Coordinates of C-alpha atoms and ligand atoms in Angstrom, one line a residue:
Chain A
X1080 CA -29.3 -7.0 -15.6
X1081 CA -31.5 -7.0 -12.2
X1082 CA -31.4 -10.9 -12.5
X1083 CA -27.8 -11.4 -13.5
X1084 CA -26.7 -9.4 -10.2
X1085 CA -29.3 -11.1 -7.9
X1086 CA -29.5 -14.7 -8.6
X1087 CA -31.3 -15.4 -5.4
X1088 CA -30.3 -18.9 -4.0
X1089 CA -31.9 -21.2 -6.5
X1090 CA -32.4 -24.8 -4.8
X1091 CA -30.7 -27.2 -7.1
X1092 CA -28.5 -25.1 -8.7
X1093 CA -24.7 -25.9 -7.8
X1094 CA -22.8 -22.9 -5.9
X1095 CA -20.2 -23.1 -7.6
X1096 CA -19.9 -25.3 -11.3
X1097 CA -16.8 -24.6 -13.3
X1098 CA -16.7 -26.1 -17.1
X1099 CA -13.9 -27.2 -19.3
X1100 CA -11.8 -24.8 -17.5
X1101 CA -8.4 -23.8 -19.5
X1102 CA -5.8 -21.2 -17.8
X1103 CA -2.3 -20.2 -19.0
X1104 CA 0.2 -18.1 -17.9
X1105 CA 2.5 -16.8 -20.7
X1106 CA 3.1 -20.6 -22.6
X1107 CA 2.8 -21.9 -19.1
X1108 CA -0.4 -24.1 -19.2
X1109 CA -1.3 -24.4 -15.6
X1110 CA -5.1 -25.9 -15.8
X1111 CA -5.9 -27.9 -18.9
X1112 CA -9.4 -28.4 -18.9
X1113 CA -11.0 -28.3 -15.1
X1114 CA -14.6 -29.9 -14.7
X1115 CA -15.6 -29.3 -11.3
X1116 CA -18.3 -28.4 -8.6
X1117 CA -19.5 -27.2 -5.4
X1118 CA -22.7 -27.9 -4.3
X1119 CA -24.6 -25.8 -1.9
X1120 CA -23.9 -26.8 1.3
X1121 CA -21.5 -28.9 0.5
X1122 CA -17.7 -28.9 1.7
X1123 CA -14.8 -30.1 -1.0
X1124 CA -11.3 -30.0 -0.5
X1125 CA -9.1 -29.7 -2.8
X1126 CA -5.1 -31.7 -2.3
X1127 CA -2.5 -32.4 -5.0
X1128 CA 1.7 -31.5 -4.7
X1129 CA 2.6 -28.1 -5.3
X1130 CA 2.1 -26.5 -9.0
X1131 CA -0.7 -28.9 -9.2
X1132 CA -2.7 -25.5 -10.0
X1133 CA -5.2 -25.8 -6.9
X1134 CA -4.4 -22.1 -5.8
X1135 CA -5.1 -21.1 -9.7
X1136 CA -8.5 -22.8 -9.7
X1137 CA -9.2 -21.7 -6.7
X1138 CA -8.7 -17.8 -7.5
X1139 CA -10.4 -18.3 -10.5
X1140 CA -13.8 -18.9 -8.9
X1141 CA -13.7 -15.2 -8.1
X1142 CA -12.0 -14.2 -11.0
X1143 CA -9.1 -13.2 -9.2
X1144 CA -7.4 -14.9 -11.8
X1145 CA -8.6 -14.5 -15.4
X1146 CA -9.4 -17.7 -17.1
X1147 CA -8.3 -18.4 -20.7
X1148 CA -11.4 -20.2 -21.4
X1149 CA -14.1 -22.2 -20.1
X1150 CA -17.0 -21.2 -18.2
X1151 CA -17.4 -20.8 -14.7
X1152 CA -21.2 -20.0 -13.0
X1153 CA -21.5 -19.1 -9.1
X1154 CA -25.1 -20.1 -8.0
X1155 CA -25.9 -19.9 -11.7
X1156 CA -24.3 -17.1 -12.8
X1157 CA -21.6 -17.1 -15.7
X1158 CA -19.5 -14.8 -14.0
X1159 CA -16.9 -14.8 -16.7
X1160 CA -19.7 -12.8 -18.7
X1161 CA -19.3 -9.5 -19.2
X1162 CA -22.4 -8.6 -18.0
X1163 CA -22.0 -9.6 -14.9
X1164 CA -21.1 -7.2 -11.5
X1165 CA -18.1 -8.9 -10.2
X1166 CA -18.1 -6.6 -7.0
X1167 CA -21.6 -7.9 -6.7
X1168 CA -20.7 -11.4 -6.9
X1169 CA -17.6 -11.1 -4.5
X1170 CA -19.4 -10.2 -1.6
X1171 CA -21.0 -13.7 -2.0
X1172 CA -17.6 -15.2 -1.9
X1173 CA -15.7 -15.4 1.3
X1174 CA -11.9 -16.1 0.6
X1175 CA -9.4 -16.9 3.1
X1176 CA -5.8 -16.3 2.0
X1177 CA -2.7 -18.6 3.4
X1178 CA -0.6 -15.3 4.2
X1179 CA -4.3 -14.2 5.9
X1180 CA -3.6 -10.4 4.1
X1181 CA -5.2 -8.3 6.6
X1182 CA -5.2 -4.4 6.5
X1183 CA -2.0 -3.9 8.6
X1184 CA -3.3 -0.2 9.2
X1185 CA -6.5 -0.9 10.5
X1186 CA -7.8 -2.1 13.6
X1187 CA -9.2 -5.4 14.0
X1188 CA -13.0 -3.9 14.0
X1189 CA -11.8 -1.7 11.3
X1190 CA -10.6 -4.8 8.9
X1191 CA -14.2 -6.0 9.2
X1192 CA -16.3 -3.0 8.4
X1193 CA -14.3 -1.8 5.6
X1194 CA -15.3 -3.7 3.2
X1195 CA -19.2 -4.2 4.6
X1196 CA -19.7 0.1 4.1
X1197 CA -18.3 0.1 0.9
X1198 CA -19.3 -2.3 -0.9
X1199 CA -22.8 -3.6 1.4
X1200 CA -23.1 0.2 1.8
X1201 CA -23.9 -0.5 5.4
X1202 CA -24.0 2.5 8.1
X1203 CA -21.3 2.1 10.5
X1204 CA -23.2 0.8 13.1
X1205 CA -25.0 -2.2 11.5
X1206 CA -21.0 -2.9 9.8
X1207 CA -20.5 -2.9 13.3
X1208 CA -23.1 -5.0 15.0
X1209 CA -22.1 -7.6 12.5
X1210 CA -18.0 -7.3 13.0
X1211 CA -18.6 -7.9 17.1
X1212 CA -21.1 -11.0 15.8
X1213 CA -18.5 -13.1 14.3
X1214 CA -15.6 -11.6 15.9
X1215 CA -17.4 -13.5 18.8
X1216 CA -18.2 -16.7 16.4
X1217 CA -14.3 -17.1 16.3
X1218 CA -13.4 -16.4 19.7
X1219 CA -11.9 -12.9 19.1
X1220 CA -14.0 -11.0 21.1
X1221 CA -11.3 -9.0 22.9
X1222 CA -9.4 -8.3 20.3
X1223 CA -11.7 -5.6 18.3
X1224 CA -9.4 -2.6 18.7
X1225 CA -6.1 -4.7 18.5
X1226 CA -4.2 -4.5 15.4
X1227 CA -3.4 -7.2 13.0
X1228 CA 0.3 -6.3 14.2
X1229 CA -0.4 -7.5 17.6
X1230 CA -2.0 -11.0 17.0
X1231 CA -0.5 -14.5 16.2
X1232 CA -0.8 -16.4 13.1
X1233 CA -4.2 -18.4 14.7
X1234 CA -5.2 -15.0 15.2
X1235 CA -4.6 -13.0 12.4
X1236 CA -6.5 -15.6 10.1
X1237 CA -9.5 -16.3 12.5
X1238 CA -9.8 -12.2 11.6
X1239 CA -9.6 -12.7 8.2
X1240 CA -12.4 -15.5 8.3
X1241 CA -14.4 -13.2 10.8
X1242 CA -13.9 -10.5 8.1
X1243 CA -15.0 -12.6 4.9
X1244 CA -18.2 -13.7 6.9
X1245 CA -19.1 -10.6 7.8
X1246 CA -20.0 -9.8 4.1
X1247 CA -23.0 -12.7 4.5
X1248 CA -21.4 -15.0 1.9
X1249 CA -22.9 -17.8 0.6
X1250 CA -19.7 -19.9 -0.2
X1251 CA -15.9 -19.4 1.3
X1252 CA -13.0 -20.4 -0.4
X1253 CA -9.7 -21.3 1.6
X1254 CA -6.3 -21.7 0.0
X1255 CA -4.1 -23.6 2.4
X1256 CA -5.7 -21.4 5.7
X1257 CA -3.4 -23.2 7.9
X1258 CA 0.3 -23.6 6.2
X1259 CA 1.3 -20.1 7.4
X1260 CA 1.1 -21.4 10.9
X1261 CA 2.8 -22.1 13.5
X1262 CA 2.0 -26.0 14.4
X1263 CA -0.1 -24.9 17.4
X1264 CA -1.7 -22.6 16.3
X1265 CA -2.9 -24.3 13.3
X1266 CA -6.0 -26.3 16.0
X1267 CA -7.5 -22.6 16.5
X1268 CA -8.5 -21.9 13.2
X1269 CA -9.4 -25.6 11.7
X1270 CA -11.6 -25.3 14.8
X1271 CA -13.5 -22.4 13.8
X1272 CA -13.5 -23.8 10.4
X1273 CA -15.0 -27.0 11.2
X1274 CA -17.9 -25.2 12.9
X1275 CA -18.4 -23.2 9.7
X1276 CA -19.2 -26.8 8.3
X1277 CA -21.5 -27.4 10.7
X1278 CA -23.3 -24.5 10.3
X1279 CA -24.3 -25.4 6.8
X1280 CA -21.5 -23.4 4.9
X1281 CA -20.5 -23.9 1.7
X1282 CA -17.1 -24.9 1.6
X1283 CA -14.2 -24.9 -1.2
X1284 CA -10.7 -26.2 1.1
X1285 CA -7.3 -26.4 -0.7
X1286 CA -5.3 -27.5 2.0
X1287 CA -2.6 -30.0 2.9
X1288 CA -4.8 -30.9 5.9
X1289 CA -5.2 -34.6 5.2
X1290 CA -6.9 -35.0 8.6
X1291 CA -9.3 -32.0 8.3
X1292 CA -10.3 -33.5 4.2
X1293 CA -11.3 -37.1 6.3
X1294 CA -13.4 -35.7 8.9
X1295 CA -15.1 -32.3 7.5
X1296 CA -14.8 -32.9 3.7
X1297 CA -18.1 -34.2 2.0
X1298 CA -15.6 -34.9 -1.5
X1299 CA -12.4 -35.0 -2.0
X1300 CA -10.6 -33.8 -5.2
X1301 CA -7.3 -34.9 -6.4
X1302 CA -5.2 -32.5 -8.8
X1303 CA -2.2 -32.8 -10.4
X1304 CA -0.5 -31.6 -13.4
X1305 CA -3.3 -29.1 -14.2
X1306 CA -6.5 -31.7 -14.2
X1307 CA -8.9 -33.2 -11.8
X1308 CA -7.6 -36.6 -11.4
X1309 CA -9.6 -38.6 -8.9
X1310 CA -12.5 -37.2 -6.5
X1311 CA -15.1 -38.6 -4.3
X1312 CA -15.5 -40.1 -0.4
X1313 CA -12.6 -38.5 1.5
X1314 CA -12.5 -42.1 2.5
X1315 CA -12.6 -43.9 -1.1
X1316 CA -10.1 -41.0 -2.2
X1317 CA -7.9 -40.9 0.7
X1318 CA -8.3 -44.9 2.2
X1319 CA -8.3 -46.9 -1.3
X1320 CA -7.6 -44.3 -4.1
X1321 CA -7.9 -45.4 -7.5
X1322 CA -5.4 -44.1 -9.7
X1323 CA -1.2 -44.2 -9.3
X1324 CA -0.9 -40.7 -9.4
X1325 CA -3.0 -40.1 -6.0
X1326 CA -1.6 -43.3 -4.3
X1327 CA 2.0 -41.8 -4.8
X1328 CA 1.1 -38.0 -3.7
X1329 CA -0.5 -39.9 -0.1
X1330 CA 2.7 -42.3 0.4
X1331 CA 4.6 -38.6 1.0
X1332 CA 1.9 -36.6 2.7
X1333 CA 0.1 -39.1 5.2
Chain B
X1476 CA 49.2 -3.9 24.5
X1477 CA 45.2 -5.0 25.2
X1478 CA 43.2 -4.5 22.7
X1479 CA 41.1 -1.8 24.7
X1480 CA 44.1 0.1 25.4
X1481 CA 44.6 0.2 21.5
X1482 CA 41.1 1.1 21.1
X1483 CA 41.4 3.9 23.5
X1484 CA 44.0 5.3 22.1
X1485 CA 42.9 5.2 18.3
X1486 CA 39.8 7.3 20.1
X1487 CA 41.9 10.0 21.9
X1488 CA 43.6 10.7 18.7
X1489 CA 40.4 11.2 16.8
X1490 CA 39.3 13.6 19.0
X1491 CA 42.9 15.6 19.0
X1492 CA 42.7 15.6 15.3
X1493 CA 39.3 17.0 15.8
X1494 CA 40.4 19.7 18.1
X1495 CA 43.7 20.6 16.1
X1496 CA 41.5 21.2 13.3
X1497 CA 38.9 23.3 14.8
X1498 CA 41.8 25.1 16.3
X1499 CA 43.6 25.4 13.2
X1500 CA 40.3 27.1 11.5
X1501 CA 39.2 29.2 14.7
X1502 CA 43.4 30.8 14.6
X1503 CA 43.3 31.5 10.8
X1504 CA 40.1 32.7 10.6
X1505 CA 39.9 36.9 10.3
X1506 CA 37.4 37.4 13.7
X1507 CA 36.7 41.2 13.4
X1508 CA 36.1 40.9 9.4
X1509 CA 33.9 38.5 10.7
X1510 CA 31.9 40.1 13.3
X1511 CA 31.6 43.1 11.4
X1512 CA 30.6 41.5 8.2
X1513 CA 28.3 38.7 9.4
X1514 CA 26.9 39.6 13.0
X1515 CA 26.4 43.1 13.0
X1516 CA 23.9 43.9 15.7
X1517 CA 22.3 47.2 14.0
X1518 CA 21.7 45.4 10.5
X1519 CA 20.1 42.7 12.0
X1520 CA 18.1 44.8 14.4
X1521 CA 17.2 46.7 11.4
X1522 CA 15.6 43.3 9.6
X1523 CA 12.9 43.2 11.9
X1524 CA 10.1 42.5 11.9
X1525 CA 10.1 42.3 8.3
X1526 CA 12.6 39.1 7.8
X1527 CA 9.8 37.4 10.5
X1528 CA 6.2 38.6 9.5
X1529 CA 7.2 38.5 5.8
X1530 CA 10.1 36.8 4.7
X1531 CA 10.2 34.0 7.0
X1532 CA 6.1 34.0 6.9
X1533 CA 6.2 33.7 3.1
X1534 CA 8.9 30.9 2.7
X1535 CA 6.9 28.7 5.3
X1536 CA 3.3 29.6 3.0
X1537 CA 5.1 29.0 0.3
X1538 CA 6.3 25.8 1.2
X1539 CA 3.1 24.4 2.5
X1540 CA 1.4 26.0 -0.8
X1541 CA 4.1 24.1 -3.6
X1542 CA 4.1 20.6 -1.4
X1543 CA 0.2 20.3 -1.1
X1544 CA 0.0 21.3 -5.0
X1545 CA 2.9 19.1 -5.2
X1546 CA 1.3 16.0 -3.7
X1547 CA -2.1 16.3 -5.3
X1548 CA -0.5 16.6 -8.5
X1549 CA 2.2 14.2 -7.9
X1550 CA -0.8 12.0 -6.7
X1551 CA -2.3 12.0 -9.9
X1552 CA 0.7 11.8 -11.8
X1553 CA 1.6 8.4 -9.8
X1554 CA -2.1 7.1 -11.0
X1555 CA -1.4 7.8 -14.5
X1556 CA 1.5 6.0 -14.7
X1557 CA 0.1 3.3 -13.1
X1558 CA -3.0 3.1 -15.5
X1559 CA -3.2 0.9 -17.9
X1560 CA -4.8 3.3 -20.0
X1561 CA -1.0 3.9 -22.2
X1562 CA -1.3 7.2 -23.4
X1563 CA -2.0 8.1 -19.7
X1564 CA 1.4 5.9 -19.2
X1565 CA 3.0 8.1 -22.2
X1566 CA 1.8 11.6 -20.9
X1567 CA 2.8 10.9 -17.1
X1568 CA 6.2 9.7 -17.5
X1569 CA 6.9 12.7 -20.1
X1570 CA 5.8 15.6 -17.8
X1571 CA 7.8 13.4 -15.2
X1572 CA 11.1 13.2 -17.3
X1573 CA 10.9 16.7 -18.8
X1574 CA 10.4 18.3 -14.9
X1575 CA 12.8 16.1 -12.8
X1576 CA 15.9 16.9 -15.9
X1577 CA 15.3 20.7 -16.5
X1578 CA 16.8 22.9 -12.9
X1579 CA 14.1 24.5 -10.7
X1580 CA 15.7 27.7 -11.6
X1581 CA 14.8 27.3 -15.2
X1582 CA 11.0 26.3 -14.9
X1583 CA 10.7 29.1 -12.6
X1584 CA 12.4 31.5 -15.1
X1585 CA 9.8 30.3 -17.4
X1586 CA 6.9 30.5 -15.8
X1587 CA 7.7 34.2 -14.8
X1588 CA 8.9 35.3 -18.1
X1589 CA 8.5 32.8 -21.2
X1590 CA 4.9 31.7 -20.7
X1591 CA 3.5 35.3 -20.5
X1592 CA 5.2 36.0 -23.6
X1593 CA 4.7 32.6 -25.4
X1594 CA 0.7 32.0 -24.5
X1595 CA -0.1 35.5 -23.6
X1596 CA -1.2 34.5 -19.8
X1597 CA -0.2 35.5 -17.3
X1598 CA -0.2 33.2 -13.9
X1599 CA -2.3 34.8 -11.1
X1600 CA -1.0 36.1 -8.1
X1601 CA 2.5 37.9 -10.1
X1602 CA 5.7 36.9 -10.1
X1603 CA 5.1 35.1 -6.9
X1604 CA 2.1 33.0 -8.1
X1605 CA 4.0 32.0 -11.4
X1606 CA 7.2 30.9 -9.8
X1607 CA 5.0 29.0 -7.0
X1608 CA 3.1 27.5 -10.3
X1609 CA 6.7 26.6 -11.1
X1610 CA 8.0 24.5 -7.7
X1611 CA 4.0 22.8 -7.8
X1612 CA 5.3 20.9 -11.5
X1613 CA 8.6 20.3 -10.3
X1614 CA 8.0 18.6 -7.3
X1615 CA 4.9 17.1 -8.0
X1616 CA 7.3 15.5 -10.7
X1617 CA 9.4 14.2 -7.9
X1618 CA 6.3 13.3 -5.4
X1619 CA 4.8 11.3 -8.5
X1620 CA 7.8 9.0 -8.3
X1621 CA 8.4 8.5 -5.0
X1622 CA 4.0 7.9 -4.6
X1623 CA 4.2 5.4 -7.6
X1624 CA 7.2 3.2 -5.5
X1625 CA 5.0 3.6 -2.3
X1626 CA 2.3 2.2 -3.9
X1627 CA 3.8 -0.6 -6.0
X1628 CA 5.7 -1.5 -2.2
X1629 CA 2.4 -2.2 -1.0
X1630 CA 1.8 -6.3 -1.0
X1631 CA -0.4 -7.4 -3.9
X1632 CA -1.9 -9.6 -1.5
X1633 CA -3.8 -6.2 0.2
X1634 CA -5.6 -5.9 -3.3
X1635 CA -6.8 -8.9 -3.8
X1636 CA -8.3 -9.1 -0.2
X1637 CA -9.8 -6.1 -0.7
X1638 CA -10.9 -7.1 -4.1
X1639 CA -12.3 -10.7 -2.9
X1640 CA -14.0 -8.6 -0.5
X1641 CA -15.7 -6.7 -3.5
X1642 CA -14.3 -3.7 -2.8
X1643 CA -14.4 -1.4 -6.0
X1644 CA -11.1 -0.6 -7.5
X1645 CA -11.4 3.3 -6.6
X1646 CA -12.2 2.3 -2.7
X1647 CA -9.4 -0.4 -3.0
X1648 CA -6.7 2.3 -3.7
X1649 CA -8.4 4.9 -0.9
X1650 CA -8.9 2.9 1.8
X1651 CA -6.6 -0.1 1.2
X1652 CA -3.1 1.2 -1.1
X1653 CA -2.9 4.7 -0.1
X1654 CA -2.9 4.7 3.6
X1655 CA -0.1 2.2 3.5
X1656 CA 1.9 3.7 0.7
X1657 CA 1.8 6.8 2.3
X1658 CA 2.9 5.1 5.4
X1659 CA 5.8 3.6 3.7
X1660 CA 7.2 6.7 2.4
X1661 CA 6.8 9.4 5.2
X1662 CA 11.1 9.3 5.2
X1663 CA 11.2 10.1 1.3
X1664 CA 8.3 12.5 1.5
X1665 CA 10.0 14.5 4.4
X1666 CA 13.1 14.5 2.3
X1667 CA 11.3 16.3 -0.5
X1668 CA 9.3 18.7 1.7
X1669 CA 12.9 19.9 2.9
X1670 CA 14.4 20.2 -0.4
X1671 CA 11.0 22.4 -1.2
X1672 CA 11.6 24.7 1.4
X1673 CA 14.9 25.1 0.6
X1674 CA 13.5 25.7 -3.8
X1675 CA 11.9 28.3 -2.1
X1676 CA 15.0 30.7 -2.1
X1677 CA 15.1 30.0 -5.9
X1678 CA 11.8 32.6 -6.3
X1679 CA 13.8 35.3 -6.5
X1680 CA 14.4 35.0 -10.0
X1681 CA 11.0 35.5 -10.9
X1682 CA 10.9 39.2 -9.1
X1683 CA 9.3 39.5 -6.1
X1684 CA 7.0 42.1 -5.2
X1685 CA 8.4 43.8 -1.8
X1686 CA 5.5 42.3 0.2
X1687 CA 6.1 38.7 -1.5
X1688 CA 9.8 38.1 -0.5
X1689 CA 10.8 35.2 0.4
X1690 CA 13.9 34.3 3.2
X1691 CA 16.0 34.5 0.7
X1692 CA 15.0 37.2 -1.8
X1693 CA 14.4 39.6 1.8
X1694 CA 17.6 38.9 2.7
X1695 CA 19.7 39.4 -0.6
X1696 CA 17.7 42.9 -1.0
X1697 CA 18.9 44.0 2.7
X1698 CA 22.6 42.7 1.9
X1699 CA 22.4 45.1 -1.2
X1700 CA 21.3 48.0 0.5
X1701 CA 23.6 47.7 3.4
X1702 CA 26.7 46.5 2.1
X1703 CA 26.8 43.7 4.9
X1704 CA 26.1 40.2 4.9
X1705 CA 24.2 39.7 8.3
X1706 CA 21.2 39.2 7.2
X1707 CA 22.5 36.0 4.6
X1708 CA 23.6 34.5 8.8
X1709 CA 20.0 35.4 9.7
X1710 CA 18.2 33.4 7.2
X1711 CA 20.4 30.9 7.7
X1712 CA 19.3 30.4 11.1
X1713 CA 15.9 30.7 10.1
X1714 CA 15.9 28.0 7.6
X1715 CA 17.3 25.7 10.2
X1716 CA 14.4 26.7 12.7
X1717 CA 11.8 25.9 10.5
X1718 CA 13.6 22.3 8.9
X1719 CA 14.6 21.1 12.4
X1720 CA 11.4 21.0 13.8
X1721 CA 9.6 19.4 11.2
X1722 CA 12.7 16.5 10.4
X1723 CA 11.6 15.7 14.4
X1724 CA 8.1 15.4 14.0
X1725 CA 8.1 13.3 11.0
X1726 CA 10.5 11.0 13.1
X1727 CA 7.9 11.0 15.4
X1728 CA 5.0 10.5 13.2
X1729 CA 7.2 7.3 11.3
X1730 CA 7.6 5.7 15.0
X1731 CA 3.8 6.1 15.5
X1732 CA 3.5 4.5 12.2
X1733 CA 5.1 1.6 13.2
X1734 CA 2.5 0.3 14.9
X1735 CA -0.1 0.1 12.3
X1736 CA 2.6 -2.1 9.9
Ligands
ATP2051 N1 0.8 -15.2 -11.5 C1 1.5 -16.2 -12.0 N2 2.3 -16.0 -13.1 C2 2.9 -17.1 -13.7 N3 2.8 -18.3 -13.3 C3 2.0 -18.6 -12.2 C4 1.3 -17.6 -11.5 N4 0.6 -18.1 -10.6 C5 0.8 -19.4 -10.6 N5 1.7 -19.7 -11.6 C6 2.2 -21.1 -12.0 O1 1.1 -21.9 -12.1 C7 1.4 -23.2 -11.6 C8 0.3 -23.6 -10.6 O2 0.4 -22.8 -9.5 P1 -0.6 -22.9 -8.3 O3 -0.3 -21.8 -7.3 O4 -2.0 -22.9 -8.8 O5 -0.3 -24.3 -7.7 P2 -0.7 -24.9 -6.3 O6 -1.3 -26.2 -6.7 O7 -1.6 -24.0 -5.5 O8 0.6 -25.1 -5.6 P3 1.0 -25.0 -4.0 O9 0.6 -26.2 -3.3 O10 2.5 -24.8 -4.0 O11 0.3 -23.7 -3.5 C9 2.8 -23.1 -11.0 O12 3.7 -23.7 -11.9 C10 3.1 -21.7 -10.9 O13 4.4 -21.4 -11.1
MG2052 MG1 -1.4 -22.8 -3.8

C-alpha cells in the first residue's frame, strides 16, 4: 500500500504513460485506443479541432473522467487500480481549467489554502507561507484578500495556477488555459506559464496556442477523431507535418 | 393630446379609484362594532405581559427550534437523495413525498395523539414537544428540496477543482458545495422560515400546556374567555414584528452575499 501511495520520483520512469486508452460515453466512442506520454520534465501540447477528445484525455490523467479501458500510470503508478489513493495522487497533479473554476466564495488567499489543509493537512500558517510564495511567482501579490469576483480573466486563472502549485505538484495539466480570455489578457498568463517551463515543470498543454506549442512545447501531439495521429518537434509537426489530417487542421488555425 | 398628458391622466385616475375604494370600505364599515370588538383597550391591557414573555416568546423559540431541526434534517435528507447509494435515493424522496402532501395540521395531530397510542411513546417535552417533533419532519421535507436544488445549482466545475485538487469528497461538499448552495438559496430559505413561524399557530391542536402557548393558541384562549376578539388584532401585530425584521435582514445578508458570487 505504503509504495502504491508514495511512488517517490523514480528517474526514468515517465510522469505520465497512458496505454491503449479506450473511453465512451453512452455509444459515443470519444478515444479509441490512446498511446501516449509525458516525460518528466518534459512539456507536450496537445492540438486537434474540437471533439477531437483532447479535453477527455486530458481529464482522464486524473481520473476525472473514468476510462472504459486501458491503463494509465502517473510516475509509475496504475492509477486506474483500485488500490490506489486517488486523493493522494491528485495533489501531484496540478490542473488548470479553461473556465479557471475558482471558489467564488473565498478570498484569493483562501482559494489557495483550502485545499493545502485538507488534503496536505498543512497548519494554516505553512498553507499560508506557500499561497503568498506563488501568489508572488504569478505576479498576484496584491491581490491575496481580493475575491475571484474582483479580478479579470488573466487574473482569475494566474489564481488558479497559483492555487494548483501550491499543492507541490509534480506535473500540471492545462485544458485550453487561455480560450476564456479576453485577447489581452491572454500574454499574462502564457507568461507565467512559460516560466513554469523554465523552471523544469512538467507540462501536459491542450491549447489552441499554435505559437505557445512552437516555442515552449518539447512534442507536439496531433489528435483527431479520438486517436493520436501525428506527434513530435513542434517544428516537424507544425512546419512540415506528415499526414493530411494535420496539414488540413493548420491551413484553418495558423 | 401628448402622450404624457395621457399618461398623467391614466395615473390620476388610478389613484381616485384607489381613494373611492378605500372610501367606499372606510363608509360601510360598522366603526364602533369595531372598536369595541377589535381594539378594546382593557382586554388588551389585560394580555400583558403574558402574550409577550410567553406567547410571543414561545412562537419565536419555537420557530428557531423547528427551522434548525428543520435544516439539519432537511440537510441530510438533500444528501440522501443525492447519494448514489438507491435505497438512500428510495427512503429520502418517500419521507419527502409523504411530508410535503399530508397538511401540517395532520402530522401535528399525529404526533400528539396517534403515535402515543400506535407505538406507545410518548414525544418529550408534551404536547408542545410532539407537535414541534411534527413542524421539524415537515419542513425539513421542504428544506431537503430546496437544499438539494441549491446544491445541484452549484457549477460542476467547483467539484472537479476541488477534486483535482485532491480534496476528499466529504471536504468537497463542506468547504466547496455547501457554502455556495446555501448562498444561492438564502431567498427560498427565508421564505420557508416565514411560513414556519406562521405553522407555529397550527400547535394548538396538539393542546398546549398554559405555560407552552403559542401567539396563537394564547390568543384564541383569551378571545374565549372574554368574548372579544382583541387579542386575535394583537397577535396579528406581533407576527408582523417578528417577520418584518427578519425579511430585512435576509435582504441584507443576500446583498452581502453578492460579493462572494
Ligand atoms: N460528459 C460527457 N458526456 C457525453 N459526451 C461527452 C462528455 N464530455 C465530452 N463528450 C463528447 O466527447 C467528445 C470529445 O470531447 P472533448 O471535450 O474531449 O473534445 P475536445 O477535443 O476537448 O474539444 P474542444 O476543443 O472543443 O474542447 C465530444 O464529441 C463531446 O461531445
Ligand atoms: Mg476541450
Amino acid at each position: 500500500m505504503s509504495e502504491v501511495t508514495e511512488p517517490a520520483l523514480r528517474k526514468g520512469v515517465p510522469a505520465i504513460e497512458v496505454r491503449n486508452l479506450h473511453k465512451s460515453f453512452g455509444d459515443n466512442e470519444v478515444l479509441k485506443g490512446i498511446d501516449f506520454h509525458v516525460d518528466q520534465g518534459e512539456v507536450v501540447c496537445v492540438i486537434g479541432p474540437s471533439g477531437s477528445g483532447k479535453s477527455t484525455l486530458l481529464r482522464c490523467v486524473n481520473r476525472l473522467e473514468e476510462p472504459t479501458s486501458g491503463t494509465i500510470m502517473v510516475e509509475g503508478v496504475d492509477i486506474t487500480d483500485d488500490e490506489t489513493d486517488l486523493d493522494k495522487v491528485r495533489t501531484r497533479i496540478g490542473m488548470v481549467f479553461q473556465q479557471f473554476n475558482l471558489f467564488p466564495h473565498l478570498n484569493v488567499t483562501r482559494n489557495l489554502t483550502l485545499a493545502q489543509i485538507r488534503a496536505k493537512k498543512r497548519s494554516k500558517s505553512e498553507a499560508g507561507e506557500v499561497a503568498a510564495r506563488n501568489l508572488a511567482k504569478v505576479g498576484l501579490k496584491d491581490k491575496a484578500t481580493a475575491f475571484p469576483a474582483q479580478l479579470s480573466g488573466g487574473q482569475q486563472q494566474r489564481v488558479a495556477i497559483a492555487r494548483a502549485l501550491s499543492m507541490d505538484p509534480d506535473m500540471m495539466l492545462f485544458d485550453e488555459p487561455t480560450s476564456a480570455l479576453d485577447p489581452e489578457l491572454v500574454g499574462d498568463v502564457l507568461d507565467v506559464m512559460k516560466q513554469l517551463a523554465k523552471d523544469g515543470m512538467t507540462m501536459m498543454v491542450v491549447t489552441h496556442e499554435m505559437g505557445f506549442a512552437r516555442e515552449v512545447g518539447d512534442r507536439v501531439v496531433f489528435m483527431d477523431g479520438g486517436v493520436v495521429v501525428e506527434q513530435g518537434k513542434p517544428e516537424d509537426v507544425l512546419g512540415n507535418p506528415q499526414h493530411e489530417r494535420t496539414r488540413e487542421f493548420l491551413s484553418k488555425v495558423l | 393630446m401628448k402622450r404624457s398628458t395621457r399618461r398623467r391622466l391614466t395615473r390620476g385616475a388610478l389613484y381616485a379609484l384607489f381613494i373611492l375604494a378605500v372610501a367606499v370600505v372606510v363608509a360601510l364599515a360598522d366603526w364602533g362594532a369595531i372598536r369595541s370588538n377589535f381594539f378594546d383597550v382593557d382586554v388588551a391591557i389585560e394580555a400583558f405581559p403574558e402574550i409577550l414573555t410567553v406567547a410571543a416568546k414561545n412562537t419565536v423559540l419555537y420557530t428557531a427550534i423547528a427551522f434548525v431541526g428543520g435544516l439539519l434534517l432537511g440537510l441530510i435528507l438533500a444528501l440522501m437523495k443525492l447519494s448514489p447509494v438507491l435505497p438512500y435515493r428510495w427512503a429520502a424522496t418517500a419521507y419527502i413525498e409523504l411530508f410535503r402532501g399530508l397538511p401540517a395540521l395532520l402530522v401535528i395531530f399525529g404526533f400528539a395523539f396517534a403515535v402515543p397510542i400506535a407505538f406507545g411513546w410518548r414525544p418529550p417535552g408534551g404536547s408542545a414537544g410532539a407537535g414541534l417533533i411534527a413542524l421539524i419532519i415537515v419542513s425539513s421535507a421542504y428544506i431537503a428540496e430546496t437544499i438539494r436544488a441549491g446544491i445541484e445549482a452549484v457549477p460542476p466545475g467547483q467539484v472537479e477543482a476541488a477534486r483535482s485538487l485532491g480534496m476528499h469528497p466529504s471536504w468537497t461538499m463542506i468547504s466547496v458545495v455547501l457554502p455556495q448552495a446555501f448562498r444561492i438559496i438564502t431567498p427560498p430559505l427565508t421564505n420557508e422560515l416565514v411560513i414556519l413561524i406562521k405553522d407555529t399557530s397550527l400547535l394548538f391542536i396538539a393542546g398546549m400546556a398554559l405555560g407552552d402557548r403559542e401567539l396563537t393558541t394564547f390568543a384564541r384562549d383569551m378571545v374565549s374567555s372574554s368574548a372579544n376578539a382583541t387579542p386575535l388584532v394583537l397577535a396579528a401585530l406581533l407576527y408582523l414584528i417578528i417577520t418584518l425584521p427578519l425579511t430585512q435582514l435576509v435582504a441584507k445578508l443576500e446583498r452581502h452575499n453578492k460579493r462572494g458570487r
